[in-house]
Amino acid sequence: MGDFFDIFFNFQFMADHFDVVFKGFLVTLKLSVVGGAFALTWGLILAVLRQLPGKVLAPVRWIVIAYIDCLRGLPLLLVIMLLANGLATMASQGVIPREIGIPQWLGENDPFWYGVMALTLTYGAYMAEVYRAGIEAVPRGQTEAARSLGMSHGQAMRFIIVPQAVRKVIPPLLNDFIALMKDTALVSTIGLVEAVQAGRDLYSEFYNPSGWTLGAFMFLIVTIPLARFVDRLIKKQNEKFQRGLP
Amino acid sequence: MSETVEMTKEVARGETILRVHNLKKSYGKLEVLRDIDLDIKKGEVICVLGPSGSGKSTMLRCLNLLELPTGGTIDLKGETVFDGGKPKNLDDLRRETGMVFQSFNLFPNMTAKGNVSIAQIRVRGRKKDAADERSIEQLTKVGLAEKVDEYPDRLSGGQQQRVAIARALAMDPEIMLFDEVTSALDPELVKGVLDVMRELADSGMTMICVTHEIGFAREVADRVIFMDGGYIVEQGPPAEVLGNPKEERTQKFLGLVLDH
C-alpha cells in the first residue's frame, strides 16, 4: 500500500514539483480560454452562414456543410499535426510570411498558436452544430413576426433568433468547452508544455508519475464545478419548460 | 423633408391602396389559392370568413409575402410589389403592412416595451428614447400602461395579443392584417382584443381580418369576404353576405357557424 501511494500519490514529490505542473496547467488554461473563445465565435459564424437564405447563397451553405462534416470527421491530433507542420513547412520555404507560418504573437510561442488554430477549426465545427440546433429550436413564428415588422433576414437573425438560440444552447456549449479543455493535452505532441507534458517531463527525469496525478487534480478542480454548473443550468431550463414557458 | 415625401405617397381615404390580381398559391400539386382578385380601399375594414383550409390565412400571408405567391400581382399604393417573380420591394411592403398572428409571436426575451421598440429602432431607425416613448404611448392605447416592463410570460394571452397589436401599430403601417387573432384566446379574453380592433377600425385604419367572430364582422366590417376552396365565393356588405347570402356554400357555412 505504501508503494502505491509512493508511486501515484507522492505528496512530497507533488509539493517539490508543484511549480512545474502548475506552470503547465496555466498554459492549459490559457489555451482553453483563448481557443474556446475563438471556437465559440467561429462556430456561431458557421451556423449563421449555414442558415443564409435563397438560391444564390446555396454554394456558401454547401461549403459550410462540407467544412463542418470534414472537421467533425477528422481526429483533432491529425489536424494539429497537419496544421503545425504544414504552416511551418510553408513558412520555411517562403510560401507564406514567417510571421504567419510560425506565429509568435503576443509573446506566446508557435505551438500555442497552432493549438489555438486547430482547436478553433475542429471545435468550431462541433459548436456550429450546437448553435444550429438552437437556431432551429426557435419557433418559426419568431422569424415571421420579425420579418413581418420589416426586418431583413440578417436583422431577424441578429436581434431576434440568435439571442434566443444562444440562450438555449449554453449548456451543450459548455459541455463542448469541457471537452476542448481536455483536448488541449494533444497540443503537447507539437511541443507545447502544458499540464500533461509537464507531468511527462517530471516522469522522464524522476521516474515518478505523481506529477500527472497532480495535473489530474488541477483538471478536476476546474472541470467538475463546470459540469455541476451545466447540470444546474439544464435543471433550471427544464423547470422553466415545465411551467409551460418557452 | 421626409414629411413631404410621405405626403406625395399618401393615398386618400376611399381610394384603392392595395390591389391584388390573379393571386395564386400552391404547395406542389396542392392549390391553396386559385384566383384571388381583391381591391382594398384606404380605411376599409374587411373581414374574411370561411371554413378551415379555405385559404384565408394563406391569402393574408401572401399579402405581406410571408408566403411567396406562385402567380398574380400585388400593387401597394400604385407600386407593384409582386408580379410573379422575385419580390421587388419586399421589406418596403412589409414595413407598410402590420401583421398580428394567432399565436402572438411576441419575442420572449424582451419586455412588452422592448417588443414594441425593437423594429422601430432597427427598421425605422428611430432613436431608442423616441421608440420607447412611442411604445409606451401605443401600449397605453391598448390598455397596457401598467405592463410596459413585463415579459411576455407574465402576461395573459389577451394582453400578449394586445402587445402584438401595439408592436405592429408602432411601425405606422398603412394596412393591418389580423390572422385569427382571437382563436387562441380564452373566451373571457376575446373581448379586450376585439375592443382594441374596433377602436382601430373607428380611427380609420385599413384592416383585413381573417376571423371566426361573426358578430365582430357584422358590426365592424365594411365588407365581408367568404372564401372556400381557394376562391372568393362571395363578398359584400356584412348585412348582405351574413344576413342574406346568395351562394349555397356561404349559407351552409353560416348555418353551421351560427347554429350553436
XYZ file of C-alpha atoms in Angstrom:
506
model
C 0.000 0.000 0.000
C 2.856 2.309 0.831
C 4.309 1.650 -2.599
C 1.049 2.535 -4.261
C 0.966 5.933 -2.576
C 4.641 6.482 -3.260
C 4.012 5.925 -6.952
C 0.696 7.675 -7.563
C 0.153 9.995 -4.632
C 3.622 11.001 -3.589
C 2.677 14.235 -1.882
C 6.270 15.131 -1.112
C 7.042 14.828 -4.823
C 3.974 16.887 -5.711
C 4.969 19.610 -3.284
C 8.533 19.677 -4.592
C 7.451 19.995 -8.206
C 4.183 21.874 -7.826
C 5.518 24.900 -9.675
C 6.375 22.867 -12.796
C 2.919 21.276 -13.061
C 1.135 24.487 -12.141
C 3.029 26.427 -14.784
C 1.959 23.789 -17.311
C -1.622 23.943 -16.137
C -1.677 27.724 -16.583
C -0.746 27.119 -20.212
C -3.603 24.580 -20.421
C -5.995 27.193 -19.017
C -4.744 29.936 -21.316
C -5.033 27.692 -24.379
C -8.523 26.592 -23.307
C -9.806 30.113 -22.823
C -8.283 31.570 -25.999
C -9.118 28.507 -28.138
C -12.577 28.272 -26.576
C -13.364 31.919 -27.273
C -12.296 31.598 -30.905
C -14.161 28.292 -31.343
C -17.357 29.778 -29.852
C -17.159 32.721 -32.239
C -16.177 30.704 -35.296
C -18.931 28.160 -34.577
C -21.555 30.902 -34.443
C -20.301 32.399 -37.715
C -20.519 28.970 -39.368
C -24.019 28.346 -38.013
C -25.278 31.699 -39.279
C -23.660 31.199 -42.699
C -25.341 27.815 -42.883
C -28.739 29.491 -42.423
C -28.311 32.043 -45.224
C -31.459 32.129 -47.368
C -32.002 31.933 -51.093
C -30.666 30.113 -54.115
C -27.785 32.491 -54.798
C -26.179 31.732 -51.476
C -26.589 27.965 -51.744
C -22.858 27.464 -52.546
C -21.970 29.193 -49.283
C -24.216 26.771 -47.423
C -22.673 23.768 -49.207
C -19.150 24.881 -48.405
C -20.046 25.380 -44.759
C -21.747 21.983 -44.546
C -18.786 20.286 -46.223
C -16.404 22.037 -43.845
C -18.386 21.010 -40.772
C -18.689 17.408 -41.948
C -14.952 17.151 -42.658
C -13.727 18.716 -39.439
C -16.108 16.653 -37.322
C -14.832 13.558 -39.087
C -11.113 14.135 -38.520
C -9.056 13.344 -35.408
C -8.010 16.558 -33.685
C -4.487 15.135 -33.415
C -4.314 14.883 -37.195
C -5.496 18.465 -37.609
C -2.864 19.651 -35.126
C -0.043 17.773 -36.906
C -1.118 18.813 -40.372
C -1.639 22.437 -39.463
C 1.522 22.927 -37.413
C 3.884 21.126 -39.734
C 2.148 22.361 -42.856
C 2.363 26.016 -41.841
C 5.922 25.655 -40.610
C 6.988 23.994 -43.868
C 5.309 26.655 -45.958
C 6.976 29.392 -43.917
C 10.413 27.815 -44.188
C 10.043 27.513 -47.958
C 8.952 31.106 -48.211
C 5.426 30.335 -49.472
C 3.899 32.378 -46.656
C 5.479 35.030 -44.419
C 7.292 33.741 -41.345
C 5.111 35.828 -39.012
C 2.086 33.826 -40.134
C 3.660 30.423 -40.685
C 5.495 30.380 -37.383
C 3.374 32.712 -35.229
C 4.834 34.211 -32.050
C 2.036 36.704 -31.398
C 1.563 38.387 -28.022
C 4.562 36.647 -26.520
C 3.164 33.147 -26.938
C 5.170 30.504 -28.804
C 4.186 28.884 -32.083
C 2.867 25.555 -30.643
C 0.412 27.586 -28.579
C -0.952 29.363 -31.650
C -1.053 26.196 -33.731
C -3.086 24.724 -30.855
C -5.461 27.698 -30.872
C -5.952 27.338 -34.628
C -6.533 23.580 -34.589
C -8.933 23.773 -31.643
C -10.829 26.618 -33.315
C -11.144 24.763 -36.617
C -12.290 21.491 -35.033
C -14.368 22.713 -32.119
C -15.835 25.484 -34.261
C -17.371 22.729 -36.378
C -18.769 20.932 -33.310
C -20.140 24.138 -31.867
C -21.660 25.174 -35.196
C -23.854 22.087 -34.942
C -24.863 23.013 -31.405
C -25.761 26.559 -32.471
C -27.707 25.175 -35.405
C -29.805 23.027 -33.083
C -30.526 26.167 -31.051
C -31.436 28.257 -34.081
C -33.756 25.559 -35.364
C -35.376 25.253 -31.943
C -36.574 28.874 -32.051
C -40.222 28.711 -33.210
C -40.888 29.749 -36.800
C -43.360 32.338 -35.597
C -40.462 34.375 -34.202
C -38.917 34.746 -37.648
C -42.307 35.506 -39.161
C -43.030 38.186 -36.581
C -39.622 39.762 -37.151
C -39.927 39.665 -40.933
C -43.489 40.985 -40.833
C -42.138 44.013 -38.957
C -39.867 44.714 -41.918
C -36.641 43.233 -40.575
C -34.292 41.675 -43.117
C -33.146 38.080 -42.723
C -29.916 39.336 -41.179
C -31.670 41.640 -38.732
C -34.103 38.912 -37.698
C -31.188 36.552 -37.056
C -29.123 39.111 -35.205
C -31.739 40.706 -32.997
C -34.406 38.025 -32.588
C -33.289 34.481 -33.408
C -29.638 34.201 -32.378
C -30.094 35.775 -28.910
C -32.822 33.238 -28.148
C -30.880 30.364 -29.729
C -27.682 31.060 -27.804
C -29.542 31.076 -24.515
C -30.964 27.657 -25.273
C -27.589 26.098 -26.096
C -25.362 27.445 -23.333
C -25.311 24.053 -21.518
C -24.244 21.971 -24.541
C -21.710 24.654 -25.484
C -20.186 24.440 -22.008
C -20.008 20.661 -22.396
C -18.070 21.175 -25.596
C -15.832 23.619 -23.776
C -15.012 20.968 -21.149
C -14.135 18.556 -23.950
C -11.994 21.223 -25.603
C -10.124 21.848 -22.379
C -9.198 18.163 -22.087
C -8.162 18.021 -25.726
C -5.616 20.811 -25.243
C -3.371 17.984 -23.997
C -2.989 16.857 -27.620
C -1.101 20.055 -28.401
C 1.779 18.688 -26.302
C 2.610 16.487 -29.316
C 3.933 19.528 -31.173
C 5.975 20.761 -28.268
C 3.676 22.789 -26.049
C 4.468 22.294 -22.380
C 1.070 22.210 -20.743
C -0.123 20.208 -17.738
C 0.225 16.753 -19.284
C 3.621 17.464 -20.847
C 4.838 18.877 -17.538
C 3.895 15.545 -15.921
C 5.758 13.683 -18.638
C 8.859 15.834 -18.174
C 8.856 15.057 -14.450
C 8.351 11.373 -15.115
C 11.276 11.257 -17.530
C 13.532 12.973 -15.047
C 12.463 11.334 -11.765
C 10.659 8.166 -12.835
C 7.643 9.088 -10.714
C 4.119 9.581 -12.207
C 2.752 11.693 -9.333
C 3.202 14.794 -11.455
C 0.370 13.538 -13.635
C -1.768 12.872 -10.577
C -1.235 16.466 -9.532
C -2.160 17.582 -13.049
C -5.285 15.433 -12.855
C -6.321 17.199 -9.641
C -5.882 20.556 -11.324
C -8.038 19.494 -14.259
C -10.765 18.196 -11.980
C -10.808 21.337 -9.853
C -11.940 23.192 -12.985
C -13.954 20.578 -14.887
C -16.090 19.138 -12.084
C -17.543 22.504 -10.966
C -18.142 23.319 -14.656
C -20.020 20.046 -15.137
C -22.094 20.727 -11.994
C -22.825 24.225 -13.238
C -24.023 22.864 -16.589
C -26.292 20.420 -14.772
C -27.822 23.217 -12.725
C -28.389 25.324 -15.823
C -30.177 22.434 -17.543
C -32.302 21.828 -14.454
C -33.247 25.494 -14.332
C -34.203 25.481 -18.016
C -36.308 22.349 -17.553
C -38.138 23.899 -14.609
C -38.991 26.837 -16.807
C -40.172 24.477 -19.507
C -42.346 22.538 -17.078
C -44.087 25.730 -16.081
C -45.085 25.962 -19.698
C -42.765 28.760 -20.666
C -40.754 28.796 -23.878
C -38.432 66.915 -45.636
C -39.466 63.377 -45.001
C -42.988 64.585 -44.392
C -43.348 65.934 -47.916
C -42.093 62.669 -49.335
C -44.698 60.779 -47.372
C -47.388 63.238 -48.392
C -46.821 62.542 -52.082
C -47.179 58.850 -51.417
C -50.314 59.375 -49.366
C -53.436 57.648 -50.604
C -56.674 59.442 -49.842
C -59.359 57.712 -47.864
C -61.619 55.695 -50.123
C -59.029 55.279 -52.858
C -57.536 51.904 -53.663
C -54.478 51.240 -51.545
C -53.891 47.544 -52.199
C -54.760 45.774 -55.408
C -54.486 42.026 -55.734
C -54.908 40.471 -59.142
C -54.999 36.810 -60.101
C -53.216 35.731 -56.939
C -52.335 32.041 -56.862
C -50.548 29.876 -54.351
C -49.856 26.181 -54.479
C -47.716 23.821 -52.458
C -46.591 21.264 -55.016
C -49.804 19.954 -56.502
C -51.996 21.328 -53.744
C -53.659 24.545 -54.891
C -54.455 26.674 -51.892
C -55.316 29.931 -53.660
C -56.706 29.594 -57.149
C -57.508 33.048 -58.410
C -57.900 35.879 -55.970
C -58.859 39.386 -57.114
C -59.187 41.984 -54.449
C -59.234 45.776 -54.277
C -58.825 47.290 -50.881
C -59.614 50.928 -50.261
C -57.902 53.057 -47.670
C -59.830 52.996 -44.421
C -61.764 49.913 -45.383
C -62.309 47.143 -42.836
C -62.565 43.727 -44.400
C -63.425 40.514 -42.577
C -62.543 37.241 -44.261
C -64.619 34.224 -43.286
C -64.519 30.636 -44.412
C -64.027 27.045 -43.297
C -60.551 25.903 -42.263
C -58.439 25.031 -45.257
C -60.274 27.532 -47.444
C -57.081 29.538 -47.984
C -57.939 32.621 -45.947
C -54.814 32.587 -43.781
C -52.662 31.787 -46.800
C -54.160 34.752 -48.635
C -53.362 37.037 -45.723
C -49.817 35.718 -45.500
C -49.379 36.208 -49.235
C -50.414 39.849 -48.882
C -47.226 40.685 -46.995
C -45.252 37.983 -48.784
C -44.617 35.842 -45.723
C -45.685 33.202 -48.215
C -44.497 33.752 -51.754
C -47.456 33.505 -54.162
C -46.994 31.263 -57.180
C -48.633 33.756 -59.502
C -50.504 37.040 -59.822
C -49.681 40.609 -58.902
C -49.846 42.756 -55.799
C -49.826 46.556 -56.053
C -49.408 48.715 -52.995
C -50.209 52.411 -53.375
C -49.911 52.056 -57.127
C -46.497 50.412 -56.977
C -46.074 46.816 -57.989
C -44.512 44.899 -55.134
C -45.056 41.453 -56.577
C -45.570 40.310 -60.137
C -44.942 36.599 -60.148
C -41.164 36.571 -59.938
C -38.863 37.565 -57.143
C -40.466 40.148 -54.861
C -39.121 43.612 -55.586
C -39.725 45.733 -52.575
C -40.179 43.013 -50.024
C -39.099 44.957 -46.969
C -40.981 48.064 -48.202
C -44.189 46.098 -48.422
C -43.689 44.556 -45.015
C -42.951 47.919 -43.462
C -46.289 49.203 -44.738
C -48.279 46.208 -43.546
C -48.583 45.275 -39.900
C -49.390 41.688 -39.113
C -50.858 40.121 -35.998
C -50.725 36.340 -35.578
C -52.967 33.777 -33.959
C -50.074 32.659 -31.737
C -48.984 36.236 -30.777
C -45.294 35.517 -31.535
C -44.005 38.027 -29.020
C -40.248 37.951 -28.509
C -39.960 36.126 -25.158
C -36.600 37.659 -24.243
C -37.863 41.235 -24.361
C -40.288 43.215 -22.229
C -43.563 44.437 -23.689
C -41.870 47.767 -24.357
C -38.839 46.050 -25.887
C -41.103 44.065 -28.181
C -42.744 47.218 -29.452
C -39.484 49.178 -29.721
C -37.085 46.778 -31.418
C -38.339 47.102 -35.003
C -38.863 50.852 -34.620
C -35.173 51.149 -33.744
C -33.773 48.614 -36.214
C -36.127 49.111 -39.163
C -37.484 52.641 -38.819
C -34.187 53.936 -37.498
C -35.722 55.710 -34.526
C -33.601 56.607 -31.514
C -34.151 54.285 -28.573
C -35.708 57.012 -26.391
C -38.112 58.088 -29.108
C -39.019 54.488 -29.838
C -39.620 53.689 -26.171
C -41.777 56.791 -25.816
C -43.810 55.712 -28.808
C -44.050 52.170 -27.417
C -45.386 53.355 -24.086
C -47.921 55.558 -25.882
C -49.006 52.660 -28.075
C -49.187 50.205 -25.166
C -51.253 52.709 -23.236
C -53.672 52.892 -26.138
C -54.264 49.148 -25.967
C -54.782 49.365 -22.200
C -51.418 48.050 -21.050
C -49.832 51.143 -19.480
C -49.128 49.120 -16.333
C -47.440 46.277 -18.182
C -44.758 48.011 -20.257
C -41.903 46.412 -18.312
C -43.366 42.913 -18.043
C -42.024 39.989 -20.027
C -44.495 38.084 -22.236
C -44.579 35.046 -19.947
C -46.071 37.238 -17.222
C -48.918 38.404 -19.450
C -52.228 36.704 -20.244
C -52.960 35.627 -23.795
C -55.195 38.626 -24.327
C -52.559 41.001 -23.019
C -49.897 39.375 -25.187
C -52.090 39.777 -28.233
C -52.649 43.450 -27.442
C -48.870 43.920 -27.163
C -48.582 42.279 -30.590
C -51.108 44.754 -31.980
C -49.229 47.657 -30.416
C -45.984 46.295 -31.856
C -47.404 46.301 -35.372
C -49.045 49.727 -34.960
C -45.870 51.383 -33.719
C -44.415 50.887 -37.191
C -47.100 53.198 -38.625
C -48.384 50.658 -41.128
C -50.830 51.580 -43.883
C -52.648 48.289 -43.564
C -53.150 45.927 -40.658
C -53.513 42.196 -41.240
C -55.114 40.124 -38.494
C -54.790 36.355 -38.751
C -57.391 34.744 -36.457
C -56.058 36.803 -33.608
C -58.655 35.690 -31.062
C -58.703 31.988 -31.914
C -56.056 31.022 -29.358
C -57.603 33.067 -26.543
C -59.733 32.041 -23.582
C -63.298 33.253 -24.160
C -63.166 35.913 -21.449
C -60.085 37.490 -23.032
C -61.511 37.818 -26.541
C -63.478 40.980 -25.873
C -60.466 43.039 -24.809
C -58.712 42.268 -28.084
C -61.799 42.860 -30.214
C -62.363 46.197 -28.450
C -58.887 47.291 -29.457
C -59.562 46.257 -33.050
C -62.901 48.035 -33.042
C -61.263 51.260 -31.871
C -58.615 50.874 -34.533
C -61.280 50.436 -37.206
C -63.054 53.564 -35.950
C -59.799 55.509 -36.198
C -59.731 54.871 -39.968
C -57.119 52.118 -40.179
C -57.281 49.870 -43.229
C -57.771 46.366 -41.875
C -58.068 42.854 -43.228
C -59.181 40.413 -40.561
C -59.347 36.675 -41.012
C -61.725 35.759 -38.234
C -64.326 33.408 -36.856
C -66.017 36.187 -34.914
C -69.190 36.627 -36.950
C -70.527 39.211 -34.506
C -67.411 41.332 -34.919
C -67.626 41.052 -38.700
C -71.275 42.102 -38.703
C -70.661 45.081 -36.502
C -67.293 46.407 -37.690
C -66.657 45.255 -41.250
C -67.336 47.410 -44.300
C -67.069 44.334 -46.420
C -67.236 40.627 -45.671
C -65.457 38.118 -47.865
C -66.399 34.462 -47.799
C -63.721 32.080 -49.051
C -63.849 28.380 -49.804
C -61.568 26.035 -51.746
C -59.099 28.792 -52.598
C -61.689 31.096 -54.193
C -63.552 34.153 -53.033
C -67.045 32.724 -53.145
C -68.968 35.805 -52.151
C -68.306 39.319 -50.921
C -70.255 42.384 -49.985
C -71.540 44.434 -47.049
C -71.981 42.355 -43.894
C -75.772 42.758 -43.934
C -75.851 41.118 -47.350
C -73.282 38.356 -47.012
C -74.178 37.476 -43.438
C -77.879 38.308 -43.486
C -78.857 37.204 -46.941
C -76.110 35.101 -48.575
C -76.629 34.270 -52.232
C -74.267 31.349 -52.546
C -75.170 27.942 -51.215
C -71.726 27.356 -49.718
C -71.969 30.598 -47.749
C -75.411 29.681 -46.475
C -74.211 26.247 -45.396
C -71.151 27.655 -43.612
C -73.115 30.354 -41.817
C -75.718 27.786 -40.846
C -73.033 25.684 -39.198
C -71.323 28.612 -37.502
C -74.388 30.428 -36.225
C -76.289 27.312 -35.142
C -74.549 26.524 -31.911
